[in-house]
């Protein structure tokens, strides 16, 4: 897979932010809401012909945020969570080599987490766009996305980045420990300086 140039990466995000949202909405039977969402975003054609390359992050954000306007909060978050899990499944099936997965699964969880986060950080442009991504290791992992493009302009009274949390959780459950839980503790949509995700398996 050829990596895009810095110019191509800037302000862009991987297409799975949209592709798997479409799949999740279809799986949950939310086709009416999906049609309304993509129509309002002027991207109705994406339902039948999803993007296959990097897309402007603000277009993905328009869909992720707009979903909260066409569905009740619980159903919108259920769709975003499923889209995140489907994204993790896609990465496991298509982007992370099987030998690497085998090695990660037999490593002690703290070491597997260290190796996995190094790989995630190297490919952060696919899910964080040009935002700043960082992480810290300790009693688990803390992942941080500064200026998270998928919640830009969103104002919420609780952490709202369900999709990102589900992606992290899906990858960690498959490769580090099936007991892993991902919890967003701070969020740009709440006025915080970054979206902060705690990954714990003990």
Coordinates of N, CA and C in Angstrom, one line a residue:
X1 N 0.8 -1.2 0.0 CA 0.0 0.0 0.0 C 0.9 1.2 0.0
X2 N 0.8 2.1 -1.0 CA 1.6 3.3 -1.1 C 1.0 4.3 -0.2
X3 N 1.9 4.9 0.6 CA 1.5 6.0 1.5 C 1.4 7.3 0.8
X4 N 0.4 8.1 1.1 CA 0.3 9.4 0.4 C 1.3 10.4 0.9
X5 N 1.6 11.4 0.1 CA 2.5 12.4 0.5 C 2.0 13.2 1.6
X6 N 2.9 14.1 2.2 CA 2.4 14.9 3.3 C 1.3 15.8 2.9
X7 N 1.4 16.3 1.6 CA 0.4 17.2 1.1 C -1.0 16.5 1.0
X8 N -0.9 15.2 0.5 CA -2.1 14.5 0.4 C -2.7 14.1 1.7
X9 N -1.9 13.9 2.7 CA -2.4 13.5 4.0 C -3.1 14.7 4.7
X10 N -2.5 15.9 4.5 CA -3.0 17.0 5.3 C -4.5 17.2 5.1
X11 N -5.2 17.2 6.2 CA -6.6 17.5 6.2 C -7.5 16.3 5.6
X12 N -6.9 15.2 5.5 CA -7.6 14.0 4.9 C -7.6 12.8 5.9
X13 N -8.5 11.9 5.6 CA -8.7 10.8 6.5 C -9.0 9.5 5.7
X14 N -8.7 8.4 6.2 CA -9.0 7.1 5.4 C -10.5 6.9 5.1
X15 N -10.8 6.3 4.0 CA -12.2 6.1 3.6 C -13.0 5.2 4.4
X16 N -12.4 4.4 5.3 CA -13.1 3.5 6.2 C -14.0 4.3 7.2
X17 N -13.7 5.5 7.4 CA -14.5 6.3 8.3 C -15.9 6.5 7.7
X18 N -16.0 6.4 6.3 CA -17.3 6.4 5.6 C -17.8 5.1 5.2
X19 N -16.9 4.2 4.7 CA -17.3 2.9 4.1 C -17.9 2.1 5.2
X20 N -17.3 2.1 6.4 CA -17.9 1.2 7.5 C -19.1 1.8 8.2
X21 N -19.2 3.1 8.1 CA -20.4 3.8 8.6 C -21.6 3.4 7.7
X22 N -21.4 3.3 6.4 CA -22.5 2.9 5.5 C -22.9 1.4 5.8
X23 N -21.8 0.6 6.0 CA -22.1 -0.8 6.3 C -22.8 -1.0 7.6
X24 N -22.5 -0.2 8.6 CA -23.1 -0.3 9.9 C -24.6 0.1 9.8
X25 N -24.8 1.2 9.2 CA -26.2 1.7 9.0 C -27.1 0.7 8.3
X26 N -26.5 0.1 7.3 CA -27.3 -0.9 6.6 C -27.5 -2.1 7.5
X27 N -26.5 -2.6 8.2 CA -26.7 -3.7 9.1 C -27.7 -3.5 10.2
X28 N -27.8 -2.3 10.6 CA -28.8 -1.9 11.7 C -30.1 -1.6 11.2
X29 N -30.3 -1.6 9.9 CA -31.6 -1.3 9.3 C -31.9 0.2 9.3
X30 N -30.9 1.0 9.4 CA -31.1 2.5 9.5 C -31.0 3.1 8.1
X31 N -31.6 2.5 7.1 CA -31.4 2.9 5.7 C -32.1 4.3 5.4
X32 N -33.2 4.5 6.1 CA -33.9 5.8 5.9 C -33.1 7.0 6.4
X33 N -32.5 6.8 7.6 CA -31.6 7.8 8.2 C -30.4 7.9 7.4
X34 N -29.8 6.8 6.9 CA -28.6 6.9 6.0 C -28.9 7.7 4.8
X35 N -30.0 7.5 4.1 CA -30.3 8.3 2.9 C -30.4 9.7 3.2
X36 N -31.1 10.1 4.3 CA -31.3 11.5 4.7 C -29.9 12.1 5.1
X37 N -29.1 11.3 5.8 CA -27.8 11.8 6.2 C -26.9 12.2 5.0
X38 N -26.8 11.2 4.1 CA -25.9 11.4 2.9 C -26.5 12.4 1.9
X39 N -27.8 12.6 1.9 CA -28.4 13.6 1.1 C -28.1 15.0 1.6
X40 N -28.2 15.1 2.9 CA -28.0 16.4 3.5 C -26.5 16.8 3.4
X41 N -25.6 15.8 3.4 CA -24.2 16.1 3.2 C -23.8 16.2 1.7
X42 N -24.7 16.1 0.8 CA -24.5 16.2 -0.6 C -23.5 15.1 -1.1
X43 N -23.7 13.9 -0.5 CA -22.8 12.8 -0.8 C -23.7 11.5 -1.0
X44 N -24.9 11.6 -1.5 CA -25.8 10.5 -1.7 C -25.1 9.4 -2.6
X45 N -24.3 9.8 -3.5 CA -23.7 8.8 -4.4 C -22.8 7.9 -3.7
X46 N -22.3 8.3 -2.5 CA -21.3 7.4 -1.8 C -22.0 6.2 -1.2
X47 N -23.3 6.2 -1.1 CA -24.0 5.0 -0.6 C -23.8 3.8 -1.5
X48 N -23.9 4.0 -2.8 CA -23.7 2.9 -3.8 C -22.3 2.9 -4.3
X49 N -21.5 4.0 -4.2 CA -20.2 4.0 -4.7 C -19.3 4.7 -3.6
X50 N -18.9 4.0 -2.5 CA -18.2 4.6 -1.5 C -16.8 5.1 -1.9
X51 N -16.2 6.0 -1.3 CA -14.8 6.5 -1.7 C -13.8 5.3 -1.4
X52 N -12.8 5.3 -2.3 CA -11.8 4.2 -2.1 C -10.4 4.8 -1.8
X53 N -10.3 6.1 -1.7 CA -9.0 6.8 -1.4 C -9.3 7.7 -0.2
X54 N -8.2 8.4 0.2 CA -8.3 9.4 1.3 C -9.3 10.4 0.9
X55 N -10.1 10.9 1.9 CA -11.1 11.9 1.7 C -10.9 13.1 2.6
X56 N -11.4 14.3 2.3 CA -11.3 15.4 3.2 C -11.9 15.0 4.6
X57 N -11.1 15.3 5.6 CA -11.6 14.9 7.0 C -12.9 15.6 7.3
X58 N -13.1 16.8 6.8 CA -14.3 17.6 7.1 C -15.6 16.9 6.5
X59 N -15.4 16.2 5.4 CA -16.5 15.5 4.8 C -16.9 14.2 5.7
X60 N -15.9 13.5 6.2 CA -16.2 12.4 7.1 C -16.8 13.0 8.4
X61 N -16.3 14.1 8.9 CA -16.9 14.7 10.1 C -18.3 15.1 9.9
X62 N -18.6 15.6 8.8 CA -20.0 16.1 8.5 C -21.0 14.9 8.6
X63 N -20.5 13.7 8.2 CA -21.4 12.5 8.3 C -21.4 12.0 9.8
X64 N -20.3 11.9 10.4 CA -20.3 11.4 11.8 C -21.1 12.3 12.7
X65 N -20.9 13.6 12.6 CA -21.6 14.6 13.4 C -23.1 14.6 13.0
X66 N -23.3 14.7 11.7 CA -24.7 14.8 11.2 C -25.5 13.6 11.6
X67 N -24.9 12.4 11.8 CA -25.7 11.3 12.2 C -26.5 11.5 13.4
X68 N -25.9 12.4 14.3 CA -26.6 12.7 15.6 C -27.8 13.6 15.4
X69 N -27.9 14.1 14.2 CA -29.1 15.0 13.9 C -30.2 14.2 13.2
X70 N -29.9 13.0 12.7 CA -31.0 12.2 12.0 C -31.4 11.0 12.8
X71 N -30.7 10.7 13.9 CA -31.0 9.6 14.7 C -31.0 10.0 16.2
X72 N -31.8 9.4 17.1 CA -31.6 9.6 18.5 C -30.2 9.2 18.9
X73 N -29.7 9.8 20.0 CA -28.4 9.7 20.5 C -27.9 8.2 20.6
X74 N -28.8 7.4 21.2 CA -28.4 6.0 21.5 C -28.2 5.2 20.2
X75 N -29.1 5.5 19.2 CA -29.0 4.8 17.9 C -27.9 5.3 17.1
X76 N -27.6 6.6 17.1 CA -26.5 7.1 16.4 C -25.2 6.6 17.0
X77 N -25.1 6.5 18.3 CA -23.8 6.0 18.9 C -23.7 4.5 18.6
X78 N -24.8 3.8 18.6 CA -24.7 2.3 18.2 C -24.2 2.1 16.8
X79 N -24.6 3.0 15.9 CA -24.1 2.9 14.5 C -22.7 3.2 14.4
X80 N -22.2 4.3 15.1 CA -20.8 4.7 15.1 C -19.9 3.6 15.8
X81 N -20.4 3.0 16.8 CA -19.7 1.9 17.5 C -19.5 0.7 16.6
X82 N -20.6 0.4 15.9 CA -20.5 -0.8 15.0 C -19.6 -0.4 13.8
X83 N -19.6 0.8 13.3 CA -18.7 1.2 12.2 C -17.3 1.1 12.7
X84 N -17.0 1.5 13.9 CA -15.7 1.4 14.5 C -15.2 -0.1 14.6
X85 N -16.1 -1.0 15.0 CA -15.7 -2.4 15.1 C -15.5 -3.0 13.7
X86 N -16.3 -2.6 12.7 CA -16.1 -3.0 11.4 C -14.8 -2.5 10.8
X87 N -14.4 -1.3 11.2 CA -13.2 -0.8 10.7 C -12.0 -1.6 11.3
X88 N -12.1 -1.9 12.6 CA -11.0 -2.8 13.2 C -11.0 -4.1 12.5
X89 N -12.2 -4.7 12.2 CA -12.2 -6.0 11.5 C -11.5 -5.9 10.1
X90 N -11.8 -4.8 9.4 CA -11.2 -4.5 8.1 C -9.7 -4.5 8.2
X91 N -9.2 -3.7 9.2 CA -7.8 -3.6 9.3 C -7.1 -4.9 9.6
X92 N -7.8 -5.7 10.5 CA -7.3 -7.1 10.8 C -7.2 -8.0 9.6
X93 N -8.2 -7.9 8.7 CA -8.3 -8.7 7.6 C -7.5 -8.3 6.4
X94 N -7.2 -7.0 6.3 CA -6.5 -6.5 5.1 C -5.3 -5.7 5.3
X95 N -5.0 -5.2 6.5 CA -3.9 -4.3 6.6 C -2.8 -4.7 7.6
X96 N -3.1 -5.6 8.5 CA -2.1 -6.1 9.5 C -1.7 -7.6 9.1
X97 N -0.5 -7.8 8.7 CA -0.1 -9.1 8.2 C -0.4 -10.2 9.2
X98 N -0.8 -11.4 8.7 CA -1.1 -12.5 9.6 C 0.1 -12.9 10.5
X99 N 1.3 -12.9 10.0 CA 2.4 -13.3 10.9 C 2.6 -12.3 12.0
X100 N 2.4 -11.0 11.7 CA 2.5 -10.0 12.8 C 1.4 -10.2 13.8
X101 N 0.2 -10.5 13.4 CA -0.9 -10.8 14.3 C -0.6 -12.0 15.2
X102 N 0.0 -13.0 14.6 CA 0.3 -14.2 15.4 C 1.3 -13.9 16.5
X103 N 2.3 -13.1 16.1 CA 3.3 -12.7 17.1 C 2.7 -11.9 18.2
X104 N 1.9 -10.9 17.9 CA 1.3 -10.0 18.9 C 0.4 -10.8 19.9
X105 N -0.3 -11.8 19.3 CA -1.2 -12.6 20.2 C -0.4 -13.5 21.2
X106 N 0.8 -13.8 20.9 CA 1.5 -14.7 21.9 C 2.4 -13.9 22.8
X107 N 2.6 -12.6 22.5 CA 3.4 -11.7 23.4 C 2.6 -11.4 24.7
X108 N 3.3 -11.1 25.8 CA 2.6 -10.6 27.0 C 1.9 -9.3 26.6
X109 N 0.7 -9.1 27.2 CA -0.1 -7.9 26.8 C 0.6 -6.6 26.8
X110 N 1.4 -6.3 27.8 CA 2.1 -5.0 27.8 C 3.0 -4.8 26.6
X111 N 3.7 -5.9 26.3 CA 4.7 -5.8 25.1 C 3.9 -5.7 23.8
X112 N 2.8 -6.5 23.7 CA 2.0 -6.5 22.5 C 1.4 -5.1 22.3
X113 N 1.0 -4.5 23.4 CA 0.4 -3.1 23.3 C 1.5 -2.1 22.9
X114 N 2.7 -2.3 23.3 CA 3.8 -1.3 22.9 C 4.0 -1.4 21.4
X115 N 4.1 -2.7 20.9 CA 4.4 -2.9 19.5 C 3.2 -2.4 18.7
X116 N 2.0 -2.7 19.1 CA 0.8 -2.3 18.3 C 0.6 -0.8 18.3
X117 N 0.9 -0.1 19.4 CA 0.8 1.3 19.4 C 1.8 2.0 18.5
X118 N 3.0 1.4 18.4 CA 4.0 1.9 17.5 C 3.5 1.9 16.1
X119 N 2.9 0.7 15.7 CA 2.3 0.6 14.4 C 1.1 1.6 14.1
X120 N 0.3 1.7 15.1 CA -0.9 2.6 15.0 C -0.4 4.0 14.8
X121 N 0.6 4.4 15.6 CA 1.1 5.8 15.5 C 1.7 6.1 14.1
X122 N 2.4 5.1 13.5 CA 3.0 5.2 12.2 C 1.9 5.4 11.1
X123 N 0.7 5.0 11.4 CA -0.4 5.0 10.4 C -1.5 5.9 10.9
X124 N -1.3 6.8 11.9 CA -2.3 7.6 12.5 C -3.0 8.5 11.5
X125 N -2.3 8.9 10.4 CA -3.0 9.7 9.4 C -4.2 9.1 8.8
X126 N -4.4 7.8 8.9 CA -5.5 7.1 8.3 C -6.8 7.3 9.1
X127 N -6.7 7.6 10.4 CA -7.9 7.8 11.2 C -7.9 9.1 12.0
X128 N -6.8 9.9 12.0 CA -6.7 11.1 12.7 C -6.4 12.3 11.7
X129 N -6.3 12.0 10.4 CA -6.0 13.1 9.5 C -4.7 13.7 9.8
X130 N -4.7 15.1 9.8 CA -3.5 15.8 10.1 C -3.4 16.2 11.6
X131 N -4.4 15.7 12.4 CA -4.4 15.9 13.8 C -3.1 15.3 14.5
X132 N -2.8 15.8 15.6 CA -1.7 15.3 16.3 C -2.0 14.0 17.1
X133 N -1.3 12.9 16.9 CA -1.6 11.7 17.6 C -0.4 11.4 18.5
X134 N -0.7 11.0 19.7 CA 0.4 10.6 20.6 C -0.2 9.5 21.6
X135 N 0.7 8.9 22.3 CA 0.2 7.9 23.3 C 1.2 7.7 24.4
X136 N 0.7 7.2 25.5 CA 1.6 6.9 26.7 C 1.3 5.5 27.2
X137 N 2.4 4.8 27.6 CA 2.3 3.5 28.1 C 2.4 3.5 29.6
X138 N 1.6 2.7 30.3 CA 1.7 2.6 31.7 C 0.9 1.4 32.2
X139 N -0.1 1.6 33.0 CA -1.0 0.5 33.4 C -2.1 0.4 32.4
X140 N -1.7 0.0 31.2 CA -2.5 0.1 30.0 C -2.0 1.1 29.0
X141 N -2.8 1.7 28.2 CA -2.4 2.6 27.2 C -3.3 3.8 27.2
X142 N -2.7 5.0 27.0 CA -3.5 6.2 26.8 C -3.2 6.7 25.4
X143 N -4.2 6.8 24.6 CA -4.1 7.3 23.2 C -4.7 8.7 23.2
X144 N -4.0 9.6 22.5 CA -4.5 11.0 22.4 C -4.6 11.5 21.0
X145 N -5.7 12.1 20.6 CA -5.8 12.8 19.3 C -6.1 14.2 19.6
X146 N -5.2 15.1 19.2 CA -5.3 16.5 19.3 C -6.0 17.1 18.1
X147 N -7.0 18.0 18.3 CA -7.8 18.6 17.2 C -8.4 17.4 16.3
X148 N -9.1 16.6 17.0 CA -9.7 15.4 16.3 C -10.6 15.9 15.2
X149 N -10.3 15.5 13.9 CA -11.1 16.0 12.8 C -12.6 15.5 12.8
X150 N -12.8 14.3 13.4 CA -14.2 13.8 13.4 C -15.1 14.4 14.4
X151 N -14.6 15.2 15.2 CA -15.6 15.9 16.1 C -15.4 17.4 16.0
X152 N -14.7 17.9 15.0 CA -14.6 19.3 14.8 C -15.9 20.0 14.6
X153 N -16.2 21.0 15.5 CA -17.5 21.7 15.4 C -18.6 21.1 16.2
X154 N -18.3 19.9 16.8 CA -19.3 19.2 17.6 C -19.2 19.7 19.0
X155 N -20.4 20.0 19.6 CA -20.4 20.4 21.1 C -21.2 19.3 21.8
X156 N -20.6 18.7 22.8 CA -21.3 17.7 23.5 C -21.0 17.8 25.0
X157 N -21.9 17.2 25.8 CA -21.7 17.3 27.2 C -21.0 16.0 27.8
X158 N -20.6 15.1 26.9 CA -19.9 13.9 27.3 C -19.0 13.5 26.2
X159 N -18.0 12.7 26.4 CA -17.1 12.3 25.3 C -17.9 11.6 24.2
X160 N -17.6 12.0 23.0 CA -18.5 11.6 21.9 C -17.8 10.8 20.8
X161 N -16.5 10.5 20.9 CA -15.8 9.8 19.8 C -16.0 8.3 19.9
X162 N -17.2 7.9 19.7 CA -17.5 6.4 19.8 C -16.8 5.6 18.7
X163 N -16.7 6.2 17.5 CA -16.0 5.4 16.4 C -14.6 5.1 16.7
X164 N -13.8 6.1 17.1 CA -12.4 5.9 17.5 C -12.3 4.9 18.6
X165 N -13.1 5.1 19.7 CA -13.0 4.1 20.8 C -13.2 2.7 20.3
X166 N -14.2 2.5 19.5 CA -14.5 1.1 19.0 C -13.4 0.6 18.1
X167 N -12.7 1.4 17.3 CA -11.6 1.0 16.5 C -10.5 0.5 17.4
X168 N -10.1 1.3 18.4 CA -9.0 0.9 19.3 C -9.4 -0.3 20.1
X169 N -10.6 -0.4 20.6 CA -11.0 -1.6 21.4 C -11.0 -2.8 20.5
X170 N -11.5 -2.8 19.3 CA -11.5 -3.9 18.4 C -10.1 -4.5 18.1
X171 N -9.2 -3.6 17.9 CA -7.8 -4.0 17.6 C -7.1 -4.6 18.8
X172 N -7.3 -3.9 20.0 CA -6.7 -4.4 21.2 C -7.3 -5.7 21.6
X173 N -8.6 -5.9 21.5 CA -9.2 -7.2 21.9 C -8.7 -8.3 21.0
X174 N -8.4 -8.1 19.8 CA -8.0 -9.1 18.9 C -6.5 -9.4 19.0
X175 N -5.7 -8.4 19.4 CA -4.2 -8.5 19.3 C -3.5 -8.4 20.6
X176 N -4.1 -7.8 21.6 CA -3.5 -7.6 22.9 C -4.1 -8.5 24.0
X177 N -5.4 -8.2 24.2 CA -6.2 -9.0 25.2 C -7.7 -8.9 24.9
X178 N -8.4 -10.0 24.9 CA -9.8 -9.9 24.7 C -10.6 -9.2 25.8
X179 N -9.9 -8.9 26.9 CA -10.5 -8.2 28.0 C -10.4 -6.7 27.9
X180 N -9.7 -6.2 26.9 CA -9.5 -4.8 26.7 C -10.8 -4.0 26.6
X181 N -10.9 -2.9 27.3 CA -12.0 -2.0 27.2 C -11.4 -0.6 26.9
X182 N -12.0 0.1 25.9 CA -11.5 1.5 25.6 C -12.6 2.5 26.1
X183 N -12.1 3.5 26.8 CA -12.9 4.5 27.4 C -12.4 5.9 27.0
X184 N -13.2 6.7 26.4 CA -12.8 8.1 26.2 C -13.0 8.9 27.4
X185 N -12.0 9.5 27.9 CA -12.1 10.3 29.2 C -12.1 11.8 29.0
X186 N -11.5 12.3 27.9 CA -11.6 13.7 27.6 C -11.9 13.8 26.1
X187 N -12.5 14.9 25.7 CA -13.0 15.0 24.3 C -12.9 16.4 23.8
X188 N -12.5 16.6 22.6 CA -12.5 17.9 22.0 C -13.9 18.5 21.9
X189 N -14.9 17.6 21.7 CA -16.3 18.1 21.7 C -16.8 18.6 23.0
X190 N -16.0 18.4 24.1 CA -16.3 18.9 25.4 C -15.5 20.1 25.8
X191 N -14.7 20.6 24.8 CA -13.8 21.7 25.0 C -12.5 21.3 25.6
X192 N -12.2 20.0 25.6 CA -10.9 19.6 26.1 C -9.8 19.8 25.1
X193 N -8.5 19.7 25.5 CA -7.4 20.0 24.6 C -7.2 18.8 23.6
X194 N -7.7 17.6 23.9 CA -7.6 16.5 23.0 C -8.6 15.4 23.4
X195 N -8.8 14.5 22.5 CA -9.6 13.3 22.8 C -8.6 12.2 23.3
X196 N -8.9 11.8 24.5 CA -8.0 10.9 25.3 C -8.7 9.6 25.5
X197 N -8.1 8.5 25.1 CA -8.7 7.1 25.2 C -7.9 6.3 26.1
X198 N -8.5 5.7 27.2 CA -7.8 4.8 28.1 C -8.1 3.4 27.7
X199 N -7.1 2.6 27.4 CA -7.2 1.2 27.1 C -6.7 0.3 28.2
X200 N -7.6 -0.5 28.8 CA -7.2 -1.3 30.0 C -7.6 -2.7 29.7
X201 N -6.8 -3.6 30.2 CA -7.2 -5.1 30.0 C -7.0 -5.8 31.4
X202 N -6.7 -5.2 32.4 CA -6.6 -5.8 33.7 C -7.8 -5.5 34.6

